[in-house]
XYZ file of C-alpha atoms in Angstrom:
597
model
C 114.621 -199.401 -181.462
C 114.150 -200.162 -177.913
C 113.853 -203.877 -176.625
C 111.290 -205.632 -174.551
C 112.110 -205.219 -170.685
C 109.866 -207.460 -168.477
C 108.128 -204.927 -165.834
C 109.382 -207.560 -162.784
C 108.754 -205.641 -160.185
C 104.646 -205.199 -161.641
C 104.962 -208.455 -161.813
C 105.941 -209.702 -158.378
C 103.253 -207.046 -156.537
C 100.438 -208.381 -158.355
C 101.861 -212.296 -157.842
C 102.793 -211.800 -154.456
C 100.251 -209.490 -152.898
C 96.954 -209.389 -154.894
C 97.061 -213.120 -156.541
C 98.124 -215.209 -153.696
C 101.782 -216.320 -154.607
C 101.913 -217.278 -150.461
C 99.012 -219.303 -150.465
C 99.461 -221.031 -153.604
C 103.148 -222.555 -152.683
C 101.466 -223.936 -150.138
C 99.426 -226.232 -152.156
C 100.252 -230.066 -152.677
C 102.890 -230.302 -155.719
C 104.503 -227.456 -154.558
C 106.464 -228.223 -151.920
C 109.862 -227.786 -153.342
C 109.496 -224.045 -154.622
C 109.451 -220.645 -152.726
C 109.584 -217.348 -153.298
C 113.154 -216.944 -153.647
C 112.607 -219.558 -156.728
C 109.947 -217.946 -158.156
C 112.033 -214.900 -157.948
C 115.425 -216.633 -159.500
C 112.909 -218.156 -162.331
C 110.975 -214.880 -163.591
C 114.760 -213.246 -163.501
C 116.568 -215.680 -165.575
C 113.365 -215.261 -168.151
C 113.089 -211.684 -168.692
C 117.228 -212.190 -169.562
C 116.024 -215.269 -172.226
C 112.888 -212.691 -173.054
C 115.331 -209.194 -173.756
C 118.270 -210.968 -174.526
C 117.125 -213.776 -177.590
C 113.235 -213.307 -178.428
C 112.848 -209.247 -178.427
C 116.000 -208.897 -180.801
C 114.407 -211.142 -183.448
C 110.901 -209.701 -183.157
C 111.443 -207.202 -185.516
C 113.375 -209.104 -187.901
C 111.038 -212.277 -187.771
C 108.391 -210.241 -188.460
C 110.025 -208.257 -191.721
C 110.967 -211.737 -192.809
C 107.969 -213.791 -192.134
C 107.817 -217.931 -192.281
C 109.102 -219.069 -195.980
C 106.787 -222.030 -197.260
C 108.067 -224.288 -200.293
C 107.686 -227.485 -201.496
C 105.302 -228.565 -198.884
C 107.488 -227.551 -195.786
C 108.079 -224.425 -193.977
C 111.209 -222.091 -192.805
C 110.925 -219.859 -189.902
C 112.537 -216.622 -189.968
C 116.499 -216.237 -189.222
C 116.830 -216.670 -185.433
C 113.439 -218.457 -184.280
C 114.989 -222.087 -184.990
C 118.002 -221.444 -182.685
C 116.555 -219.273 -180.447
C 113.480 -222.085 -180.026
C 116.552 -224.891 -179.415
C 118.006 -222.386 -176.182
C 114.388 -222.082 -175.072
C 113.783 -225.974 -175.081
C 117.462 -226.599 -173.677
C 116.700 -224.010 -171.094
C 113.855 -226.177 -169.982
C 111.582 -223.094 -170.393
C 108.802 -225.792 -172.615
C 108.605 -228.025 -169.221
C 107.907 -225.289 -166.679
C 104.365 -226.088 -165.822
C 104.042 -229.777 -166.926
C 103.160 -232.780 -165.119
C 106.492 -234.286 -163.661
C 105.782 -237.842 -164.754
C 106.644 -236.530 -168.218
C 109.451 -234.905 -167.360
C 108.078 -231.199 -166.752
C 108.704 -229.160 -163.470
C 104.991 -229.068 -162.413
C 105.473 -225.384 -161.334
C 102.106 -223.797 -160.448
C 99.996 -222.250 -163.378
C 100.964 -218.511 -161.465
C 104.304 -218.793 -161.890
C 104.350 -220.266 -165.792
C 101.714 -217.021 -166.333
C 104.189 -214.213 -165.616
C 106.634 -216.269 -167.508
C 104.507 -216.957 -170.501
C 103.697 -212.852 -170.450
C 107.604 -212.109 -170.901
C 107.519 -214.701 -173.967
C 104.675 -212.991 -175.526
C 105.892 -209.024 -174.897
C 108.986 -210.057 -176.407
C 108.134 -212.271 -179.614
C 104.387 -213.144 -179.649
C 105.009 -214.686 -183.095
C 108.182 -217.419 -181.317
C 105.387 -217.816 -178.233
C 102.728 -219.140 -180.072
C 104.977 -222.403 -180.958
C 105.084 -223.608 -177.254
C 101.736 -222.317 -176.220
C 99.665 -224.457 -178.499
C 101.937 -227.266 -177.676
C 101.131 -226.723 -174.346
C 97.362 -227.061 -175.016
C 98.114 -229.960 -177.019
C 99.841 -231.635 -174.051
C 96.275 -230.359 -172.113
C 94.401 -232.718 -174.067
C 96.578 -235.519 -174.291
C 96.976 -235.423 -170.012
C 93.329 -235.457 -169.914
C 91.771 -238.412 -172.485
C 95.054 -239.670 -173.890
C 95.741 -243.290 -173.188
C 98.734 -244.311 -171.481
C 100.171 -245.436 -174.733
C 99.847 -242.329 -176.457
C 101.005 -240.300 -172.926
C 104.390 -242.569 -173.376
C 104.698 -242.494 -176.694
C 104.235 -238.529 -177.387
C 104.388 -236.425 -173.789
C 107.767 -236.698 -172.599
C 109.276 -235.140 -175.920
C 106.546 -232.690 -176.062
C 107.224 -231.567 -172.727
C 111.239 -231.259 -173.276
C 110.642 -229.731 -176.543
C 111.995 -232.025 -178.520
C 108.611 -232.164 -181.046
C 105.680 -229.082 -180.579
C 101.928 -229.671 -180.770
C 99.025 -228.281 -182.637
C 95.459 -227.864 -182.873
C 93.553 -228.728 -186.033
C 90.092 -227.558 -186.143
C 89.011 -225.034 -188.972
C 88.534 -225.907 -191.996
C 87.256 -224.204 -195.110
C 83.587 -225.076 -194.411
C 83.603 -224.907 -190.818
C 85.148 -221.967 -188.577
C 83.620 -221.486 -185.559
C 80.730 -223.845 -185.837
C 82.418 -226.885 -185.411
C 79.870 -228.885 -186.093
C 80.179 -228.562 -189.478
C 83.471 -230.343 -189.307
C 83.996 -232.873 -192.267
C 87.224 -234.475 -192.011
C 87.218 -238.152 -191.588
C 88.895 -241.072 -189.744
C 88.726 -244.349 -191.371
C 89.269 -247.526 -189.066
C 92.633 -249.352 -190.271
C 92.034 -252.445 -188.210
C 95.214 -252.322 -185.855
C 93.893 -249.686 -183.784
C 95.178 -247.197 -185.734
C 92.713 -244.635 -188.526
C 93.506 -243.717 -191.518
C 92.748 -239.584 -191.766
C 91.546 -237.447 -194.551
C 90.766 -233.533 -195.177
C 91.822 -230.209 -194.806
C 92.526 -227.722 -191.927
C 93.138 -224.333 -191.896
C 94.803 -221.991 -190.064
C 97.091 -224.292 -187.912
C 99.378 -222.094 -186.083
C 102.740 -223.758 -186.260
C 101.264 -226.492 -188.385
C 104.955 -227.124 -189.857
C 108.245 -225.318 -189.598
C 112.083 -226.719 -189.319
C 112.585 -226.144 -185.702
C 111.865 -229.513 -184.192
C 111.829 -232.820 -186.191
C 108.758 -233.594 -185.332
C 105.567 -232.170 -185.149
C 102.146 -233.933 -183.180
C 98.818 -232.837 -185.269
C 95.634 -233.036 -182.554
C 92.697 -233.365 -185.113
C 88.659 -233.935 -184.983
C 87.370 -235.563 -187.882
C 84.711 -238.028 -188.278
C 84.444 -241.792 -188.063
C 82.030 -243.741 -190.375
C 79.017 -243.896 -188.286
C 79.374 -241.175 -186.247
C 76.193 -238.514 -185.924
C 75.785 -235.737 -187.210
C 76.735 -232.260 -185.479
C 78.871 -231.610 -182.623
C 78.196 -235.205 -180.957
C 79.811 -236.997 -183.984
C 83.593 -235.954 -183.720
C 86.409 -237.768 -181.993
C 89.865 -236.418 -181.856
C 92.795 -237.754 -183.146
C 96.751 -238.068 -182.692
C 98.479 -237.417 -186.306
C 102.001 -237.012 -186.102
C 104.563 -235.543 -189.050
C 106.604 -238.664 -188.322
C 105.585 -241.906 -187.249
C 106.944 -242.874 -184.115
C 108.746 -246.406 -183.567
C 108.158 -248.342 -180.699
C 111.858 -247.793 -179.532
C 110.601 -243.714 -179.476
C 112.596 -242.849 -182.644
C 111.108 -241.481 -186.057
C 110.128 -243.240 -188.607
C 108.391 -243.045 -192.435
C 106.825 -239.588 -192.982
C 102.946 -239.652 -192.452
C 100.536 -238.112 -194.714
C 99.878 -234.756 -193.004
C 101.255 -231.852 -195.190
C 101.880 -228.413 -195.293
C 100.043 -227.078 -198.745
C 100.339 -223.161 -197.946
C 101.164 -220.624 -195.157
C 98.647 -217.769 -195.092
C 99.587 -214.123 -195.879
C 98.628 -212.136 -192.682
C 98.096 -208.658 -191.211
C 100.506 -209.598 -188.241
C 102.780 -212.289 -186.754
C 104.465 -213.039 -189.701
C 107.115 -215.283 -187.918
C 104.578 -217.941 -187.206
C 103.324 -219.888 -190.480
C 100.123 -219.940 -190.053
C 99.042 -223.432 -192.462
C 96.642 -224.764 -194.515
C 97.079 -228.433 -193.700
C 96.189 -231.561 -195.905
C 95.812 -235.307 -194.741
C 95.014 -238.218 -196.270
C 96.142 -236.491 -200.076
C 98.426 -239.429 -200.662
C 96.345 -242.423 -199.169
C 95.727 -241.305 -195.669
C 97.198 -239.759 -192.555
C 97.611 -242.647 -190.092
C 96.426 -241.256 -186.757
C 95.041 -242.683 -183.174
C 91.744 -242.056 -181.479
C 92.148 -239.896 -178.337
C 89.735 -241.513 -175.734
C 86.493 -242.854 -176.946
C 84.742 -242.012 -180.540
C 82.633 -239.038 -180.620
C 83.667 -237.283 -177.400
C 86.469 -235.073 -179.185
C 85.058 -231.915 -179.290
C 85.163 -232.233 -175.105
C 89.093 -233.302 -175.099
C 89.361 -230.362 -177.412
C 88.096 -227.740 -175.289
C 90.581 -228.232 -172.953
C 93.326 -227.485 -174.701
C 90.272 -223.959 -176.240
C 90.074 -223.033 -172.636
C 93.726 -223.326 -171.815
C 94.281 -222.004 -175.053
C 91.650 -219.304 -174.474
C 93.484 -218.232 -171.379
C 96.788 -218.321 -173.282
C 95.237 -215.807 -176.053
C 93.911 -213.498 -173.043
C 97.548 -213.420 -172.113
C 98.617 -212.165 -175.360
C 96.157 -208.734 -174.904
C 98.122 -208.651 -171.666
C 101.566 -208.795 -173.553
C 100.794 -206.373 -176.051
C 99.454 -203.969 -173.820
C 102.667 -203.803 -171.586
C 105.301 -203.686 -174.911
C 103.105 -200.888 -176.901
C 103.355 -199.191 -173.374
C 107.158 -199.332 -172.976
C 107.725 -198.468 -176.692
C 105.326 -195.356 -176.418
C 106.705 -194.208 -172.830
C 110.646 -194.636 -173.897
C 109.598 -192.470 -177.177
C 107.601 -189.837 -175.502
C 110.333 -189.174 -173.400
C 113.021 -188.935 -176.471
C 110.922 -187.286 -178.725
C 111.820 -183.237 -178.132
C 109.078 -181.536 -180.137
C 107.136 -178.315 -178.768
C 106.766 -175.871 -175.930
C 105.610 -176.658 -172.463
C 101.918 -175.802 -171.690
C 102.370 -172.556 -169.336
C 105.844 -171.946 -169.951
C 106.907 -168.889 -172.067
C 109.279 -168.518 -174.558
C 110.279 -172.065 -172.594
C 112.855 -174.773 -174.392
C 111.385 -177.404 -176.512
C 110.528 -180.175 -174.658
C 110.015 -184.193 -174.765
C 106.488 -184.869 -175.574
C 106.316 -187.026 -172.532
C 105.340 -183.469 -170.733
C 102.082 -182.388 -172.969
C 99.346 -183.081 -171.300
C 97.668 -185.402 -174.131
C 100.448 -187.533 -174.196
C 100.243 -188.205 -170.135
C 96.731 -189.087 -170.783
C 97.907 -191.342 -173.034
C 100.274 -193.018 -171.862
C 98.458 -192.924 -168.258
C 95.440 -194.858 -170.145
C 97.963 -197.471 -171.555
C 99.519 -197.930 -168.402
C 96.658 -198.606 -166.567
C 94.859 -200.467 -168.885
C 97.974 -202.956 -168.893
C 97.783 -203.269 -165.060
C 94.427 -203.617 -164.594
C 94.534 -206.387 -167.672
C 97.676 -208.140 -165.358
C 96.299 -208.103 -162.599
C 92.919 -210.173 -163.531
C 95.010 -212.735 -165.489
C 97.033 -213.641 -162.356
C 94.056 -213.533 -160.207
C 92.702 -215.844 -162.384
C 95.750 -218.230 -162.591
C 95.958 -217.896 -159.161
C 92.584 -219.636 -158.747
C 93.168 -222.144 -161.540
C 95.908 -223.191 -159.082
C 93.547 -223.891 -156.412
C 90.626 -225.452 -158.329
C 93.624 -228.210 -159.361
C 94.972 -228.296 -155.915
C 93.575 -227.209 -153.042
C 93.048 -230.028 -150.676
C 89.457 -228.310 -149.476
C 86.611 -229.271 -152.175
C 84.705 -226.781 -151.181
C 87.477 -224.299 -151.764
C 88.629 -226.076 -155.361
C 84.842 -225.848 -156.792
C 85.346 -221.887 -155.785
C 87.861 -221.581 -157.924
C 87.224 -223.057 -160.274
C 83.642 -221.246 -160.601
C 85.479 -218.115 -160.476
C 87.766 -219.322 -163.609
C 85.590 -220.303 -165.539
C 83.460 -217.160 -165.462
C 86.120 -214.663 -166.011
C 88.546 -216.571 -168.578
C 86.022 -215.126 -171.175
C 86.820 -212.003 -169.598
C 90.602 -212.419 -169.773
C 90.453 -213.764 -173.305
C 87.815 -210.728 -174.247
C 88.390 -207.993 -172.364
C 92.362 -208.055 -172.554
C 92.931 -208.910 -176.315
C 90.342 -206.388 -177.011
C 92.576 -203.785 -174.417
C 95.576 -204.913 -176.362
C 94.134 -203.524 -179.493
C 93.112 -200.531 -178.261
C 96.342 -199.944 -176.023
C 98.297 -200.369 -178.874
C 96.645 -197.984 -181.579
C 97.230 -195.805 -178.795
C 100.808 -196.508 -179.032
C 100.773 -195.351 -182.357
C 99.375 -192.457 -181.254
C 101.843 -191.372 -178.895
C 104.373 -191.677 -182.200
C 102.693 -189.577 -184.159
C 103.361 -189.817 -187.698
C 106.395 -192.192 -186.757
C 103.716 -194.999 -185.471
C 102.515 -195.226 -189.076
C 106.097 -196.132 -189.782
C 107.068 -199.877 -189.792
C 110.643 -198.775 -188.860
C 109.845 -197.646 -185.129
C 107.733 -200.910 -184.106
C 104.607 -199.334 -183.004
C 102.878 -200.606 -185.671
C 103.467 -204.006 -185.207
C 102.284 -204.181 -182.138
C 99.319 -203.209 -183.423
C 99.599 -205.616 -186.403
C 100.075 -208.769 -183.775
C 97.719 -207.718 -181.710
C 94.895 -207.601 -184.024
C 94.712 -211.476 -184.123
C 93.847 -212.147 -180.444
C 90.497 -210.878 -180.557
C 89.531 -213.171 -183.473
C 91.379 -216.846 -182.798
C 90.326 -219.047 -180.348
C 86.637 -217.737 -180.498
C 86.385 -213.773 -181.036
C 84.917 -211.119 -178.600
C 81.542 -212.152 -179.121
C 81.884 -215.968 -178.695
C 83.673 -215.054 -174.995
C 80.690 -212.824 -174.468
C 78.259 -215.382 -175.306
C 79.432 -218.048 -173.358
C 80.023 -215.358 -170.621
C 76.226 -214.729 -170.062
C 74.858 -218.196 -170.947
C 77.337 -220.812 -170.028
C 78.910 -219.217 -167.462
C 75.716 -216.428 -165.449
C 72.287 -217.913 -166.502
C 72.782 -221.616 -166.715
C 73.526 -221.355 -162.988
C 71.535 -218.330 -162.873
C 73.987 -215.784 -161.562
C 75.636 -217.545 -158.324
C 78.885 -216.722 -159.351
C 78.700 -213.742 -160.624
C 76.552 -212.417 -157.482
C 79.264 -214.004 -155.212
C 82.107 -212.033 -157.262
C 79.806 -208.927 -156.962
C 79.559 -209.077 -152.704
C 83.400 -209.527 -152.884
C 83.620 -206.425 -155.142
C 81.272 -204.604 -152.512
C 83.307 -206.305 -149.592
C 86.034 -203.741 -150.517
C 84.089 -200.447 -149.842
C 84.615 -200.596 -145.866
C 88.103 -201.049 -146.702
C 88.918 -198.054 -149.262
C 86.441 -195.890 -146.575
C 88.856 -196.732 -143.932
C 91.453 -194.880 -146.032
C 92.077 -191.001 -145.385
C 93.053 -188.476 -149.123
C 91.475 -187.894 -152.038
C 92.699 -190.918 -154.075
C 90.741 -193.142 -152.051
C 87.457 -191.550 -151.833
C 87.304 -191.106 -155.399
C 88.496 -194.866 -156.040
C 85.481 -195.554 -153.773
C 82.869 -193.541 -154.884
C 83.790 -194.981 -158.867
C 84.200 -198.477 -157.357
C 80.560 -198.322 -156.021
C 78.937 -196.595 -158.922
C 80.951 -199.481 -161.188
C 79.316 -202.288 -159.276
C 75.845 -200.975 -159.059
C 76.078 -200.330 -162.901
C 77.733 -204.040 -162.873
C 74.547 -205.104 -161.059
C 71.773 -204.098 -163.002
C 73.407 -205.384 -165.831
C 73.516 -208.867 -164.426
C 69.980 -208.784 -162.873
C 69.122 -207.346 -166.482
C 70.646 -209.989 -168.271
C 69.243 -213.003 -166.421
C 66.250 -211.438 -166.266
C 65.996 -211.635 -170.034
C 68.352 -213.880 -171.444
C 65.300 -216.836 -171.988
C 62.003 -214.663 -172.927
C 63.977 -212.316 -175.081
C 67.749 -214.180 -175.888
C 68.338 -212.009 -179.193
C 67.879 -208.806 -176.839
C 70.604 -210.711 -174.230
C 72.850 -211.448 -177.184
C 73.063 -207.968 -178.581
C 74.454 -206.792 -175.145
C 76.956 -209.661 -174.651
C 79.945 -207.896 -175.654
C 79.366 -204.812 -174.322
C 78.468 -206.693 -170.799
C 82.109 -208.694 -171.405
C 83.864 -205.112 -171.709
C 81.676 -203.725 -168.481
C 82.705 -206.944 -166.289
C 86.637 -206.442 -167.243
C 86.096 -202.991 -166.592
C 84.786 -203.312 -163.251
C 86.858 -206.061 -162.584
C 90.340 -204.769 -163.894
C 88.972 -201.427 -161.245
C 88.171 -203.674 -158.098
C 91.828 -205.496 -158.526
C 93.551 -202.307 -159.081
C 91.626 -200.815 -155.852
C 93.389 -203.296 -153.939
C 96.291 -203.073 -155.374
C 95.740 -199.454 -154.218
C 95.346 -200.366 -150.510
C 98.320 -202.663 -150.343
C 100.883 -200.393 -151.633
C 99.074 -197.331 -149.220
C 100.032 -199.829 -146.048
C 103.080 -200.720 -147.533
C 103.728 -196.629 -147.530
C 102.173 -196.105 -144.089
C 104.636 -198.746 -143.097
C 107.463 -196.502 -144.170
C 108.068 -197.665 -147.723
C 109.531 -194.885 -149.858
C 110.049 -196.285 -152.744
C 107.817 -194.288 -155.356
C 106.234 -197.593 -156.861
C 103.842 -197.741 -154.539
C 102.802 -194.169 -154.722
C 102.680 -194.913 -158.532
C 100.122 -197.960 -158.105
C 97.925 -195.562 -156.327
C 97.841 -192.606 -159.003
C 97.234 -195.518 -161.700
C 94.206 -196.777 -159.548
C 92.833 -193.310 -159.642
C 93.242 -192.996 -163.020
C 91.774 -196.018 -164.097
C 88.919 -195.099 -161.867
C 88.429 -191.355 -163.494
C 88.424 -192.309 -166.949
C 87.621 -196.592 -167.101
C 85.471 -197.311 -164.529
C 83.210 -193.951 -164.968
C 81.973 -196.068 -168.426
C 80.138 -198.927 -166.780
C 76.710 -196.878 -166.480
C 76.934 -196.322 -169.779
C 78.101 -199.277 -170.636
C 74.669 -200.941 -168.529
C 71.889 -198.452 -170.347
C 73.835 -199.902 -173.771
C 73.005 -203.568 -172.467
C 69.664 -202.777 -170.919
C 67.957 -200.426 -174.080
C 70.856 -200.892 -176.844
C 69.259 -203.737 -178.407
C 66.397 -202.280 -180.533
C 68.882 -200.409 -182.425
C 70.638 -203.142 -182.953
C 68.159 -205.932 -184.008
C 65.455 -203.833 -185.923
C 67.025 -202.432 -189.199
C 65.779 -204.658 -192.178
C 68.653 -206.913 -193.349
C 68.111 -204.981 -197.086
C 69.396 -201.770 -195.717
C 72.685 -203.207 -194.324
């Protein structure tokens, strides 16, 4: 079984020449690194990501998380391979130096953060909800709690969750029931029961920090009436060490399609008298502290669809060209051959491939601007940004877990009858994968804050502005001579217009007939990554042509090129049909009586 190899040089083109790497060392905080770090850095972790996490992928998985007598047991490997990861400093890369993290820019820790998910999605998911966890803290935590919990969350020493779910109340938070009972010292006394908590216990660090909402006494009803609090496994002297255990248990791990090395808990406080926790910033403004570790979180999960994509890609393409099974097409009485040369499987693999650039690509873009909204000295420039974010993180979390699914069914696919086979590894790709489009809000909670958070509650400015840039590209790809490029621009333009008239359709709309705007969310989420996965790989396109007319002969860039035109012949000729489902699909949606479902 092959391991996970991170695709560095991928990596670095889209950092360096399509998401700003340059620009964004530049910015204040990052005076200290370079490209030659960034370079050393993204080497030394695809060796931690090949070398420790991919070889106990497989195994973690077969094993799964053990749960008994109210604790939990990660599979063989994850506890020592989690102790090199925190030693190695990797849990402090982007983390506010005050704390003790390195404070590297939100670019850099996203190529990293894709080599720990390729390799063990399952292991990543410990540090990546601590690292929402120490989100929310940075943001409403006093400076008590920053002292008392932040510097060993940021070297690792303890890991972080997120408690929201419970039984009652998945997505619609504000059915949220758990309360927080005033002690008198500052301190609450917490009760009720959360489910899946990724992470929620396990034997890997001796401590573990619970973020919770729950309800005080006289809080309102609904969404306005939940605060957020700090619950830790072990109470936490005032010297920093551990002391009694707390009230926050561990009752059951669930039994999942996928990641099976991450316990996934079902999480009881208060069972024994209460959990004793601490109010994060002021009563009844938790749900806001707790979407900022969702959106980080959110961004995190997008990153996942990313991962997958790229290790169901190099599974399938190392197999297709090992595999020896038929003739070649056109070649009589020929030798058998790998299957890497039947046309079907090209297509294939060509779609996965693409599909995992184009996915890339946006989620460094992206981080690349989160970079600047934080830093950028120019106001102007940070509220930019930041706009641009916030509209397409929906996009990365939608659009890419939903790719990763598809990308790796295809990768099953490509195996044949050996993807259905638990022994090769395509299927759990597909297994893990499955997940991402579901936690942290599914497709159709991105899609629906896509078109009415982020498009008609400012009534399109962003969007329009991200159009003109799209459009902004067309002189450039006309300036170019060959076939590759005249096809990239014809599908680029037709994408846009199609992207266009879905937008002006959907604002339009989305107040005098919402249901109608609703029932085209998704499929609007899946035209915008489209369109925008296209435009990023068109200028990938263009650098790696002036790199060639430069004299570059390395085949890399020739291969960005083909991918581009690929993407553009069989992804980006969708989005008119993607816009007529948005703009007339919604009567077949909404009018079948509810009796004949």
């Amino acid at each position: 079984m092959s391991e996970y190899i991170a695709p560095l040089r991928d990596m670095q083109f889209v950092m360096k020449e399509l998401a700003g790497l340059d620009q964004v060392l530049q910015l204040p905080g990052n005076e200290e690194v370079d490209a030659d770090v960034v370079d050393a850095i993204l080497e030394e972790a695809s060796k931690f990501a090949s070398n420790v996490l991919s070889p106990i992928n497989f195994s973690g998985d077969q094993e799964g998380a053990h749960w008994a007598d109210k604790a939990v047991t990660v599979p063989a490997g994850f506890k020592e391979a989690y102790l090199q990861f925190a030693e190695n400093g990797w849990t402090a890369l982007p983390c506010d130096p005050e704390y003790g993290g390195q404070g590297l820019p939100k670019l850099v820790a996203t190529a990293v953060n894709e080599m720990w998910k390729s390799s063990n999605m399952a292991f990543a998911l410990c540090p990546m909800l601590t690292a929402g966890a120490i989100e929310a803290l940075l943001t409403a935590g006093s400076d008590e709690l920053k002292q008392k919990f932040l510097p060993k969350m940021v070297d690792g020493t303890w890991t972080g969750t997120m408690n929201l779910t419970e039984p009652n109340a998945g997505s619609d938070l504000a059915a949220v029931r758990s309360r927080a009972e005033p002690v008198g010292d500052g301190s609450y006394k917490v009760f009720g029961q959360k489910i899946f908590i990724t992470y929620g216990d396990h034997n890997m660090t001796e401590n573990v920090v619970h973020l919770v909402l729950a309800r005080t006494p006289n809080a309102p009803e609904g969404v306005k009436g939940i605060s957020l609090f700090v619950v830790p496994k072990f109470m936490v002297k005032d010297d920093g060490s551990l002391g009694e255990r707390n009230d926050a248990y561990c009752v059951s791990i669930e039994h999942k399609l996928g990641i099976h090395g991450s316990p996934t808990a079902v999480m009881a406080f208060g069972d024994n008298g209460g959990a004793i926790g601490y109010l994060v910033g002021e009563e009844n403004h938790g749900l806001e502290y707790m979407f900022v570790m969702m959106n980080a979180a959110r961004f995190a999960v997008g990153l996942e669809g990313v991962a997958q994509c790229e290790r169901a890609y190099q599974r399938a393409a190392v197999y297709a060209k090992e595999r020896i099974q038929g003739t070649e097409l056109g070649v009589k009485g020929g030798p058998k051959v790998a299957i890497i040369k039947h046309p079907d499987v090209r297509r294939m693999l060509m779609s996965m491939r693409s599909l995992t650039e184009a996915t890339r690509t946006l989620a460094y873009v992206v981080a690349g601007a989160l970079d600047n909204a934080k830093s950028n000295p120019d106001a102007e420039a940070r509220a930019k940004a930041q706009a641009f974010a916030d509209l397409m993180i929906p996009v990365v979390k939608g659009w890419s877990t939903e790719t990763g699914i598809q990308v790796a069914s295809t990768g099953v696919q490509v195996h044949g009858g050996m993807g259905f086979i638990e022994e090769t590894g395509a299927a759990q790709h597909l297994r893990d994968a499955r997940i991402t489009a579901i936690y942290e809000g599914t497709t159709g909670i991105q899609a629906n804050d896509l078109i009415g958070r982020k498009m008609a509650r400012e009534g399109g400015v962003t969007i329009k502005a991200v159009i003109g840039e799209m459009r902004a590209l067309d002189a450039q790809l006309a300036a170019q001579s060959g076939a590759e490029f005249a096809v990239l621009r014809s599908r680029l333009s037709s994408a846009v217009n199609a992207l266009e008239e879905a937008v002006n359709w959907l604002l339009d709309n989305f107040k005098p007939n919402i249901k109608a705007a609703h029932a085209g969310a998704v499929p609007f989420l899946h035209l915008l990554g489209i369109v925008a996965g296209g435009w990023q790989l068109a200028r990938g396109a263009l650098v790696a042509q002036a790199k060639i007319d430069a004299g570059e002969s390395d085949p890399f860039y020739k291969g960005k090129i083909v991918t581009a035109r690929f993407f553009a012949d069989h992804l980006m000729v969708q989005a008119p049909a993607l816009t007529q489902s948005i703009v007339a699909g919604a009567e077949g949606s909404l009018t079948l009586e509810e009796d004949l479902f």
